[in-house]
Tab-separated table of C-alpha atoms in Angstrom:
chain	number	residue	atom	x	y	z
A	1	MET	CA	0.000	0.000	0.000
A	2	ASP	CA	1.480	3.356	-0.990
A	3	VAL	CA	1.517	6.298	1.400
A	4	VAL	CA	-1.532	8.077	-0.060
A	5	HIS	CA	-3.707	4.962	0.098
A	6	HIS	CA	-2.450	4.277	3.618
A	7	LEU	CA	-3.391	7.802	4.697
A	8	SER	CA	-6.792	7.604	2.981
A	9	ALA	CA	-7.592	4.339	4.725
A	10	ALA	CA	-6.531	5.676	8.123
A	11	LEU	CA	-8.141	9.125	7.745
A	12	PRO	CA	-11.201	8.712	5.530
A	13	GLY	CA	-12.514	11.957	4.084
A	14	LEU	CA	-9.498	14.001	5.161
A	15	VAL	CA	-7.120	13.272	2.263
A	16	GLN	CA	-7.365	15.242	-0.975
A	17	THR	CA	-5.499	14.478	-4.198
A	18	ASP	CA	-7.373	16.720	-6.650
A	19	PRO	CA	-4.677	18.382	-8.815
A	20	SER	CA	-6.483	21.734	-8.685
A	21	VAL	CA	-6.371	21.623	-4.870
A	22	LEU	CA	-2.738	20.556	-4.734
A	23	GLN	CA	-1.773	23.353	-7.114
A	24	MET	CA	-2.656	25.941	-4.446
A	25	TYR	CA	-0.039	24.503	-2.105
A	26	ARG	CA	2.853	24.949	-4.541
A	27	ALA	CA	3.235	28.571	-3.401
A	28	ASP	CA	2.882	30.734	-0.321
A	29	ARG	CA	2.584	34.500	-0.112
A	30	SER	CA	6.251	34.872	-1.010
A	31	GLY	CA	5.298	34.104	-4.611
A	32	HIS	CA	7.897	31.335	-4.791
A	33	LEU	CA	6.601	28.272	-6.671
A	34	ALA	CA	7.600	24.672	-6.013
A	35	SER	CA	8.901	22.826	-9.071
A	36	GLY	CA	6.458	19.953	-8.654
A	37	THR	CA	3.112	19.038	-7.093
A	38	ALA	CA	2.614	17.305	-3.757
A	39	LEU	CA	1.165	13.814	-3.409
A	40	ALA	CA	-1.795	14.824	-1.232
A	41	VAL	CA	-3.053	17.258	1.363
A	42	VAL	CA	-4.419	16.045	4.697
A	43	GLN	CA	-6.832	18.341	6.550
A	44	ALA	CA	-6.111	17.401	10.158
A	45	ARG	CA	-8.874	18.037	12.710
A	46	THR	CA	-7.288	16.670	15.880
A	47	VAL	CA	-3.948	15.912	17.487
A	48	ASP	CA	-4.601	12.232	16.766
A	49	ASP	CA	-4.951	13.047	13.060
A	50	VAL	CA	-1.587	14.800	13.067
A	51	GLN	CA	0.051	11.895	14.873
A	52	THR	CA	-1.440	9.467	12.349
A	53	VAL	CA	-0.078	11.462	9.420
A	54	CYS	CA	3.394	11.622	10.932
A	55	ARG	CA	3.446	7.927	11.842
A	56	ILE	CA	2.411	6.848	8.349
A	57	ALA	CA	4.753	9.300	6.644
A	58	HIS	CA	7.587	8.100	8.886
A	59	GLU	CA	6.809	4.476	8.013
A	60	HIS	CA	6.914	5.277	4.277
A	61	ARG	CA	9.812	7.762	4.623
A	62	THR	CA	7.657	10.417	2.956
A	63	PRO	CA	8.342	14.115	3.630
A	64	VAL	CA	5.681	16.200	5.396
A	65	VAL	CA	5.199	19.941	4.945
A	66	THR	CA	3.056	21.491	7.682
A	67	ARG	CA	0.866	24.286	6.388
A	68	GLY	CA	-1.246	26.946	8.063
A	69	ALA	CA	-2.749	29.802	6.060
A	70	GLY	CA	0.205	30.046	3.677
A	71	THR	CA	0.862	33.720	4.403
A	72	GLY	CA	4.601	33.257	4.934
A	73	LEU	CA	7.071	35.296	2.907
A	74	SER	CA	10.090	32.965	2.784
A	75	GLY	CA	8.761	29.954	0.870
A	76	GLY	CA	8.718	27.935	4.067
A	77	ALA	CA	5.307	26.277	3.635
A	78	ILE	CA	5.306	25.339	-0.052
A	79	ALA	CA	5.160	21.676	-0.993
A	80	GLY	CA	6.395	19.898	-4.097
A	81	ALA	CA	6.817	16.492	-5.657
A	82	GLY	CA	6.829	13.494	-3.331
A	83	GLU	CA	5.641	15.438	-0.280
A	84	ILE	CA	2.536	15.286	1.915
A	85	ILE	CA	0.897	18.544	2.956
A	86	LEU	CA	-0.345	18.501	6.547
A	87	SER	CA	-2.843	21.332	6.920
A	88	THR	CA	-3.788	22.518	10.409
A	89	THR	CA	-6.325	25.135	9.273
A	90	SER	CA	-9.246	23.045	10.583
A	91	MET	CA	-7.792	22.998	14.105
A	92	THR	CA	-9.282	26.310	15.247
A	93	ARG	CA	-10.589	25.778	18.770
A	94	ILE	CA	-9.867	27.941	21.792
A	95	LEU	CA	-9.464	25.242	24.423
A	96	GLU	CA	-9.102	27.460	27.488
A	97	VAL	CA	-8.967	31.083	28.529
A	98	SER	CA	-7.738	31.783	32.062
A	99	PRO	CA	-8.116	35.444	33.061
A	100	ASP	CA	-6.629	34.658	36.488
A	101	ASN	CA	-3.444	33.298	34.913
A	102	ARG	CA	-3.458	35.570	31.886
A	103	LEU	CA	-3.159	32.670	29.444
A	104	ALA	CA	-5.072	30.948	26.685
A	105	VAL	CA	-4.708	27.464	25.227
A	106	VAL	CA	-5.499	27.239	21.515
A	107	GLU	CA	-5.203	24.988	18.502
A	108	PRO	CA	-2.767	26.088	15.789
A	109	GLY	CA	-5.233	26.864	13.002
A	110	ILE	CA	-7.051	29.758	14.655
A	111	LEU	CA	-6.405	33.086	12.968
A	112	ASN	CA	-4.507	35.661	14.991
A	113	GLY	CA	-7.209	38.288	14.457
A	114	ASP	CA	-10.053	35.908	15.339
A	115	LEU	CA	-8.305	34.938	18.567
A	116	ASN	CA	-7.901	38.538	19.653
A	117	ARG	CA	-11.505	39.367	18.851
A	118	GLU	CA	-12.575	36.581	21.199
A	119	LEU	CA	-10.074	37.543	23.887
A	120	ALA	CA	-11.221	41.172	23.772
A	121	LYS	CA	-14.607	40.033	25.099
A	122	GLN	CA	-12.771	39.133	28.322
A	123	GLY	CA	-10.587	42.235	28.377
A	124	MET	CA	-7.401	40.561	27.127
A	125	TRP	CA	-5.276	40.251	23.992
A	126	TRP	CA	-2.341	38.315	22.549
A	127	PRO	CA	0.322	40.898	21.582
A	128	PRO	CA	1.899	39.523	18.356
A	129	ASP	CA	0.627	41.810	15.593
A	130	PRO	CA	1.894	40.831	12.133
A	131	ALA	CA	0.469	42.896	9.271
A	132	SER	CA	-1.209	39.654	8.149
A	133	LYS	CA	-2.907	39.082	11.524
A	134	ASP	CA	-6.395	38.751	10.011
A	135	ILE	CA	-5.298	36.012	7.597
A	136	SER	CA	-2.394	34.285	9.394
A	137	THR	CA	-2.738	31.445	11.905
A	138	VAL	CA	-1.394	31.380	15.435
A	139	GLY	CA	0.476	28.168	14.630
A	140	GLY	CA	2.119	29.880	11.683
A	141	ASN	CA	2.983	32.906	13.824
A	142	ILE	CA	4.711	30.559	16.268
A	143	ALA	CA	6.465	28.455	13.641
A	144	MET	CA	7.959	31.595	12.095
A	145	ASN	CA	8.393	33.593	15.337
A	146	SER	CA	6.439	36.354	13.631
A	147	GLY	CA	6.946	40.004	14.403
A	148	GLY	CA	4.843	42.924	13.263
A	149	LEU	CA	3.980	46.512	13.939
A	150	LEU	CA	3.987	46.351	17.755
A	151	CYS	CA	7.236	44.447	18.381
A	152	ALA	CA	9.244	47.392	19.659
A	153	LYS	CA	7.052	47.645	22.738
A	154	TYR	CA	5.379	44.253	23.079
A	155	GLY	CA	7.955	41.851	21.644
A	156	VAL	CA	7.909	39.101	19.030
A	157	THR	CA	5.913	35.866	19.188
A	158	ARG	CA	8.503	33.938	21.238
A	159	GLU	CA	7.945	36.311	24.158
A	160	ALA	CA	4.220	35.536	24.179
A	161	VAL	CA	4.350	31.707	24.185
A	162	LEU	CA	4.402	29.771	27.459
A	163	ALA	CA	4.081	26.154	26.318
A	164	LEU	CA	3.497	23.969	23.265
A	165	LYS	CA	2.380	20.485	22.363
A	166	VAL	CA	4.368	19.199	19.414
A	167	VAL	CA	4.120	16.054	17.299
A	168	LEU	CA	7.533	14.724	16.287
A	169	ALA	CA	8.463	13.246	12.921
A	170	ASP	CA	7.626	9.685	14.023
A	171	GLY	CA	4.263	10.658	15.539
A	172	GLN	CA	5.285	10.950	19.186
A	173	LEU	CA	3.668	13.800	21.141
A	174	ILE	CA	5.704	15.961	23.512
A	175	SER	CA	4.774	18.864	25.785
A	176	VAL	CA	7.344	21.627	26.197
A	177	GLY	CA	7.365	24.826	28.223
A	178	HIS	CA	5.298	25.716	31.292
A	179	ARG	CA	1.955	27.187	32.297
A	180	THR	CA	3.784	29.082	35.007
A	181	VAL	CA	5.276	32.527	34.480
A	182	LYS	CA	8.719	31.186	35.415
A	183	GLY	CA	10.230	27.816	34.562
A	184	VAL	CA	13.850	26.807	33.947
A	185	THR	CA	13.731	23.014	34.006
A	186	GLY	CA	16.123	21.603	31.447
A	187	TYR	CA	16.841	23.099	28.033
A	188	ASP	CA	14.254	25.551	26.707
A	189	VAL	CA	12.825	23.323	23.990
A	190	CYS	CA	9.687	25.468	23.801
A	191	ALA	CA	11.735	28.473	22.715
A	192	LEU	CA	13.591	26.252	20.244
A	193	MET	CA	10.317	25.238	18.614
A	194	VAL	CA	9.252	28.858	18.185
A	195	GLY	CA	10.721	29.947	14.876
A	196	SER	CA	11.733	26.417	13.821
A	197	GLU	CA	9.743	26.759	10.576
A	198	GLY	CA	8.178	23.304	10.699
A	199	THR	CA	11.551	21.539	10.590
A	200	LEU	CA	11.565	20.061	14.125
A	201	GLY	CA	7.943	19.126	14.808
A	202	VAL	CA	4.290	19.961	14.203
A	203	ILE	CA	2.757	22.425	16.660
A	204	VAL	CA	-0.676	21.102	17.647
A	205	GLU	CA	-1.467	23.184	20.746
A	206	ALA	CA	-0.164	26.435	22.184
A	207	THR	CA	-0.403	27.992	25.641
A	208	LEU	CA	-0.161	31.736	25.102
A	209	LYS	CA	0.793	34.573	27.419
A	210	LEU	CA	-1.904	37.250	27.404
A	211	ARG	CA	-2.028	40.904	28.385
A	212	SER	CA	-4.878	43.044	29.623
A	213	LEU	CA	-6.345	45.236	26.930
A	214	VAL	CA	-4.654	48.608	26.802
A	215	THR	CA	-7.020	51.258	28.090
A	216	GLY	CA	-7.087	55.019	27.880
A	217	THR	CA	-6.162	57.370	25.088
A	218	VAL	CA	-4.166	56.195	22.086
A	219	ALA	CA	-2.222	58.944	20.348
A	220	THR	CA	-1.210	58.513	16.703
A	221	ILE	CA	1.399	60.574	14.884
A	222	ALA	CA	1.854	60.747	11.121
A	223	ALA	CA	4.691	62.780	9.643
A	224	PHE	CA	6.052	63.397	6.167
A	225	PHE	CA	9.716	64.134	5.480
A	226	ASP	CA	11.619	65.331	2.443
A	227	SER	CA	13.977	62.346	2.698
A	228	ILE	CA	14.090	58.891	4.227
A	229	ALA	CA	17.421	59.808	5.837
A	230	GLU	CA	15.746	62.595	7.825
A	231	ALA	CA	12.942	60.259	8.874
A	232	ALA	CA	15.386	57.534	9.956
A	233	ALA	CA	17.365	60.100	11.938
A	234	ALA	CA	14.164	61.190	13.708
A	235	SER	CA	13.410	57.565	14.573
A	236	ALA	CA	16.895	57.070	16.018
A	237	ALA	CA	16.527	60.284	18.026
A	238	ILE	CA	13.255	59.073	19.553
A	239	THR	CA	14.889	55.805	20.594
A	240	ALA	CA	17.927	57.631	21.978
A	241	ALA	CA	15.604	59.839	24.039
A	242	GLY	CA	14.293	56.739	25.831
A	243	LEU	CA	10.787	57.053	24.389
A	244	GLN	CA	8.968	53.848	23.445
A	245	PRO	CA	6.008	54.077	21.105
A	246	ALA	CA	3.890	50.993	20.578
A	247	MET	CA	4.256	51.424	16.822
A	248	MET	CA	6.977	53.180	14.829
A	249	GLU	CA	6.982	52.612	11.065
A	250	LEU	CA	8.842	54.129	8.113
A	251	LEU	CA	7.832	54.106	4.432
A	252	ASP	CA	10.163	55.394	1.728
A	253	ARG	CA	9.206	57.245	-1.440
A	254	ARG	CA	9.095	54.117	-3.611
A	255	THR	CA	6.598	52.592	-1.195
A	256	LEU	CA	4.492	55.750	-1.105
A	257	GLU	CA	4.357	55.656	-4.909
A	258	CYS	CA	3.058	52.071	-4.794
A	259	VAL	CA	0.431	52.816	-2.132
A	260	SER	CA	-0.659	55.942	-4.032
A	261	ARG	CA	-1.228	53.936	-7.229
A	262	TYR	CA	-3.098	51.234	-5.330
A	263	THR	CA	-5.372	53.495	-3.265
A	264	GLY	CA	-5.750	56.472	-5.596
A	265	VAL	CA	-4.627	58.819	-2.808
A	266	ASP	CA	-1.545	60.817	-3.832
A	267	LEU	CA	0.736	60.553	-0.800
A	268	VAL	CA	3.868	61.548	-2.684
A	269	LEU	CA	2.660	65.134	-2.926
A	270	ARG	CA	3.092	65.315	0.848
A	271	GLY	CA	6.676	64.087	1.043
A	272	ASN	CA	9.276	61.457	0.216
A	273	ALA	CA	8.996	59.488	3.464
A	274	TYR	CA	6.132	58.633	5.804
A	275	PHE	CA	6.753	58.182	9.529
A	276	LEU	CA	3.968	56.596	11.595
A	277	LEU	CA	3.943	56.291	15.379
A	278	GLN	CA	1.371	55.259	17.949
A	279	CYS	CA	1.536	55.668	21.732
A	280	ASP	CA	-0.668	53.806	24.190
A	281	GLY	CA	-0.972	53.268	27.913
A	282	PRO	CA	-0.521	55.805	30.714
A	283	GLY	CA	0.990	59.054	29.526
A	284	ALA	CA	0.369	58.345	25.854
A	285	GLU	CA	-0.507	61.919	24.948
A	286	SER	CA	2.456	63.353	26.837
A	287	GLU	CA	4.865	60.903	25.179
A	288	ALA	CA	3.365	61.609	21.770
A	289	SER	CA	3.850	65.331	22.305
A	290	LYS	CA	7.553	64.794	23.079
A	291	MET	CA	7.962	62.597	20.003
A	292	ALA	CA	6.206	65.144	17.807
A	293	GLY	CA	8.679	67.777	18.997
A	294	ILE	CA	11.642	65.577	18.055
A	295	ILE	CA	10.088	64.907	14.647
A	296	ARG	CA	9.534	68.607	13.963
A	297	ASP	CA	13.114	69.386	14.969
A	298	ALA	CA	14.257	66.769	12.443
A	299	GLY	CA	12.280	68.416	9.640
A	300	GLY	CA	9.043	66.441	9.736
A	301	ARG	CA	5.572	67.806	9.030
A	302	VAL	CA	3.469	66.387	11.825
A	303	GLU	CA	-0.166	65.379	12.226
A	304	ILE	CA	-1.197	64.070	15.643
A	305	THR	CA	-4.595	62.682	16.619
A	306	THR	CA	-6.419	60.840	19.400
A	307	ASP	CA	-9.505	60.232	17.245
A	308	PRO	CA	-9.832	56.468	16.552
A	309	GLU	CA	-11.200	56.857	13.025
A	310	THR	CA	-8.534	59.331	11.979
A	311	ALA	CA	-5.890	57.106	13.531
A	312	LYS	CA	-7.203	54.085	11.631
A	313	ALA	CA	-6.833	55.958	8.347
A	314	LEU	CA	-3.242	56.899	9.194
A	315	VAL	CA	-2.332	53.317	10.168
A	316	ASP	CA	-4.090	51.906	7.095
A	317	VAL	CA	-1.482	53.619	4.926
A	318	ARG	CA	1.016	51.167	6.424
A	319	ARG	CA	-1.290	48.167	6.210
A	320	GLN	CA	-1.913	48.826	2.498
A	321	VAL	CA	1.763	48.434	1.629
A	322	PHE	CA	1.837	44.704	0.929
A	323	PRO	CA	-1.380	44.623	-1.153
A	324	SER	CA	-0.076	47.576	-3.177
A	325	LEU	CA	3.165	45.708	-3.911
A	326	GLU	CA	1.349	42.468	-4.767
A	327	ALA	CA	-0.692	44.378	-7.346
A	328	MET	CA	2.500	45.213	-9.237
A	329	GLY	CA	3.774	41.670	-9.891
A	330	THR	CA	5.709	38.852	-8.263
A	331	LEU	CA	7.505	39.805	-5.065
A	332	LEU	CA	10.725	39.021	-3.291
A	333	VAL	CA	10.078	40.637	0.090
A	334	GLU	CA	13.245	40.828	2.137
A	335	ASP	CA	13.603	41.107	5.861
A	336	ILE	CA	16.936	42.386	7.129
A	337	ALA	CA	17.288	43.911	10.590
A	338	VAL	CA	20.069	46.242	11.699
A	339	PRO	CA	20.881	48.098	14.918
A	340	ARG	CA	18.505	51.040	15.106
A	341	SER	CA	21.377	53.500	14.889
A	342	GLN	CA	22.307	51.977	11.493
A	343	MET	CA	18.967	52.393	9.711
A	344	THR	CA	20.153	55.439	7.758
A	345	ALA	CA	23.135	53.435	6.465
A	346	ALA	CA	20.843	50.574	5.448
A	347	PHE	CA	18.517	52.877	3.521
A	348	ALA	CA	21.514	54.485	1.814
A	349	LYS	CA	22.746	51.065	0.670
A	350	ILE	CA	19.322	50.270	-0.771
A	351	SER	CA	19.421	53.494	-2.803
A	352	ASP	CA	22.896	52.600	-4.077
A	353	LEU	CA	21.689	49.136	-5.120
A	354	GLU	CA	18.760	50.624	-7.054
A	355	ILE	CA	21.225	52.635	-9.131
A	356	LYS	CA	23.787	49.843	-9.526
A	357	TYR	CA	21.330	47.169	-10.654
A	358	GLY	CA	18.675	49.326	-12.325
A	359	VAL	CA	15.890	48.068	-10.070
A	360	THR	CA	13.402	49.763	-7.771
A	361	ILE	CA	13.310	48.556	-4.176
A	362	PRO	CA	10.317	49.904	-2.215
A	363	THR	CA	11.248	49.645	1.456
A	364	THR	CA	9.231	49.777	4.642
A	365	CYS	CA	10.731	49.577	8.095
A	366	HIS	CA	9.641	48.641	11.583
A	367	ALA	CA	11.726	51.540	12.800
A	368	GLY	CA	11.232	50.709	16.472
A	369	ASP	CA	13.376	47.599	16.068
A	370	GLY	CA	15.425	48.322	12.946
A	371	ASN	CA	13.667	45.709	10.786
A	372	LEU	CA	13.655	46.730	7.102
A	373	HIS	CA	11.571	45.132	4.347
A	374	PRO	CA	13.190	45.941	0.997
A	375	SER	CA	10.849	44.528	-1.666
A	376	PHE	CA	11.785	43.539	-5.204
A	377	VAL	CA	8.972	43.368	-7.777
A	378	PHE	CA	9.386	41.373	-10.990
A	379	SER	CA	7.444	39.415	-13.622
A	380	GLY	CA	7.324	35.629	-13.910
A	381	GLU	CA	7.953	32.806	-11.466
A	382	SER	CA	11.753	32.988	-11.130
A	383	VAL	CA	13.694	35.740	-9.381
A	384	PRO	CA	15.971	37.429	-11.958
A	385	ASP	CA	19.717	37.109	-11.422
A	386	ALA	CA	20.134	40.890	-11.044
A	387	ILE	CA	17.674	40.920	-8.141
A	388	TRP	CA	19.440	38.034	-6.402
A	389	ALA	CA	22.742	39.848	-6.867
A	390	ALA	CA	21.313	43.023	-5.319
A	391	ALA	CA	19.771	41.023	-2.468
A	392	GLU	CA	23.068	39.268	-1.783
A	393	GLU	CA	24.870	42.599	-1.504
A	394	LEU	CA	22.149	43.842	0.798
A	395	PHE	CA	22.477	40.785	3.054
A	396	ALA	CA	26.232	41.228	3.301
A	397	HIS	CA	25.787	44.906	4.147
A	398	ALA	CA	23.237	44.123	6.869
A	399	LEU	CA	25.636	41.655	8.488
A	400	ALA	CA	28.482	44.163	8.237
A	401	LEU	CA	26.329	46.697	10.092
A	402	GLY	CA	25.887	44.203	12.937
A	403	GLY	CA	22.475	43.055	11.689
A	404	THR	CA	20.757	39.835	10.676
A	405	LEU	CA	19.369	38.161	7.551
A	406	SER	CA	15.856	37.947	8.974
A	407	GLY	CA	14.019	39.908	11.620
A	408	GLU	CA	10.685	38.088	11.357
A	409	HIS	CA	10.032	36.276	8.048
A	410	GLY	CA	12.391	33.363	8.615
A	411	ILE	CA	14.824	31.626	6.278
A	412	GLY	CA	12.607	29.108	4.466
A	413	LEU	CA	13.762	28.439	0.917
A	414	LEU	CA	14.669	31.942	-0.103
A	415	LYS	CA	17.610	32.701	2.205
A	416	ARG	CA	18.967	29.287	3.138
A	417	ARG	CA	22.105	29.693	0.973
A	418	TRP	CA	23.241	32.639	3.119
A	419	LEU	CA	22.474	31.152	6.535
A	420	GLY	CA	26.092	30.140	7.110
A	421	ASP	CA	27.266	33.698	6.419
A	422	GLU	CA	25.538	34.796	9.609
A	423	LEU	CA	25.880	31.705	11.790
A	424	GLY	CA	29.384	30.641	10.883
A	425	GLY	CA	30.429	27.070	10.192
A	426	ILE	CA	30.481	25.770	13.763
A	427	GLN	CA	27.031	27.036	14.709
A	428	LEU	CA	25.541	25.997	11.367
A	429	GLY	CA	26.840	22.484	11.982
A	430	LEU	CA	25.356	22.414	15.485
A	431	GLN	CA	21.985	23.566	14.207
A	432	ARG	CA	21.959	20.888	11.525
A	433	GLN	CA	22.721	18.309	14.229
A	434	ILE	CA	19.776	19.600	16.285
A	435	LYS	CA	17.570	19.086	13.232
A	436	ALA	CA	18.877	15.523	12.929
A	437	VAL	CA	18.110	14.698	16.582
A	438	PHE	CA	14.457	15.666	16.154
A	439	ASP	CA	14.090	14.445	12.577
A	440	PRO	CA	16.765	11.848	11.727
A	441	HIS	CA	15.295	10.966	8.331
A	442	ASN	CA	14.826	14.622	7.292
A	443	LEU	CA	11.080	14.236	6.723
A	444	LEU	CA	9.795	17.490	8.241
A	445	ASN	CA	9.837	20.365	5.765
A	446	PRO	CA	13.010	19.116	4.068
A	447	GLY	CA	15.054	21.645	2.141
A	448	LYS	CA	13.785	24.560	4.214
A	449	VAL	CA	16.189	26.614	6.360
A	450	PHE	CA	19.179	24.352	5.604
A	451	ASP	CA	20.570	24.240	2.074
A	452	PRO	CA	20.474	20.587	0.921
A	453	VAL	CA	23.651	21.016	-1.147
A	454	LEU	CA	25.641	21.365	2.073
A	455	ALA	CA	27.009	18.388	4.002
A	456	PRO	CA	24.276	15.881	4.912
A	457	LEU	CA	22.723	15.761	8.335
A	458	VAL	CA	24.275	13.424	10.874
A	459	GLU	CA	22.607	10.005	10.802
A	460	SER	CA	22.575	9.037	14.463
A	461	SER	CA	19.673	9.983	16.703
A	462	THR	CA	18.155	8.993	20.025
A	463	VAL	CA	14.602	9.898	18.960
């Protein structure tokens, strides 16, 4: 019995092999397309279903690609020839909400936005806030250690996860982490799973750290500058002053041009860079006033509001960026992060690369944490050589500035060839050995994160 028939017999009604269905899983939101088509997709409903898929796949030595909503930007959830797609999008239950302990226990397929709408009814929220929050799953947020617009104040996903249940490659179920606020027993395997991109196990349940809803006035600042360098300098000055907005975003002129075309609202007439900040909590208005003063001193033209509807319109400029880029063609959305004091240097390098390679690179930035998203737009399915060459120079520059290849999107397929440039040979080897301990036959999301042309994984394992 082949693996698809084995799965169909064990999980009747949950296995799909329709070519039109499988075609959808060849790509994620990165635009990258797998060279082939997967064998089948399994729509898991329960932890037992996931364990069954992994046991059967392990028996047949068939690779498994875990898939949430497919909103990732690194090619990490695409599936090709000879692989099984394990979808967790039907696992959407909220299993527990504990206001006393400020935690919730959820299945991985629930959408981030849906979860927070339910939590708001009890006066709580889960802080991770990716731009895709209304279409991305909590399991996907955890697998990628997603960031977003509120990271500078509220942290990335790893800081909001207490515990996980994970199915290993052979179908075994483990529980990692703690329900308690503190817990230092053994190695922190829970933190290791966060951001592991589906290469170590399948997340089937998550215990999340919640916060009380922020109350009081929210102050929003929007400013236009004549140059991105001036805007980046203003951002660095705000950080240096010890001020901490909940949101601090930068959009360059190329991005404003894209958003203007997409929305029909001419933003470019107002300036060459857009700087968006939001302050919440006690003292929000006072902090916003101080930030506005710094922005004006740096040459910005400031609008400040506490009106929710006006604020929504100002923030929506930022949230329209990705749709406006998607409307232009196929995307390679990059994700470098640099020390906040080096943002001006990073933007300058991007401008130099535009000239050198004859490409346009619209760039947005989570300025509160120095995370830039230079985006390359092109036609067709394959990234042109000139764009890869520009991206490679950009990666090297980010590392030279003391930065990293990825602030929140992960490595996936698209940046695996450069992983060793950041980690170095010794650490890269250790990480590949960790992969081999959890997944000795390389069945979980193979070819993602680690470049398969490098030395093979070690063969021994105790799992």
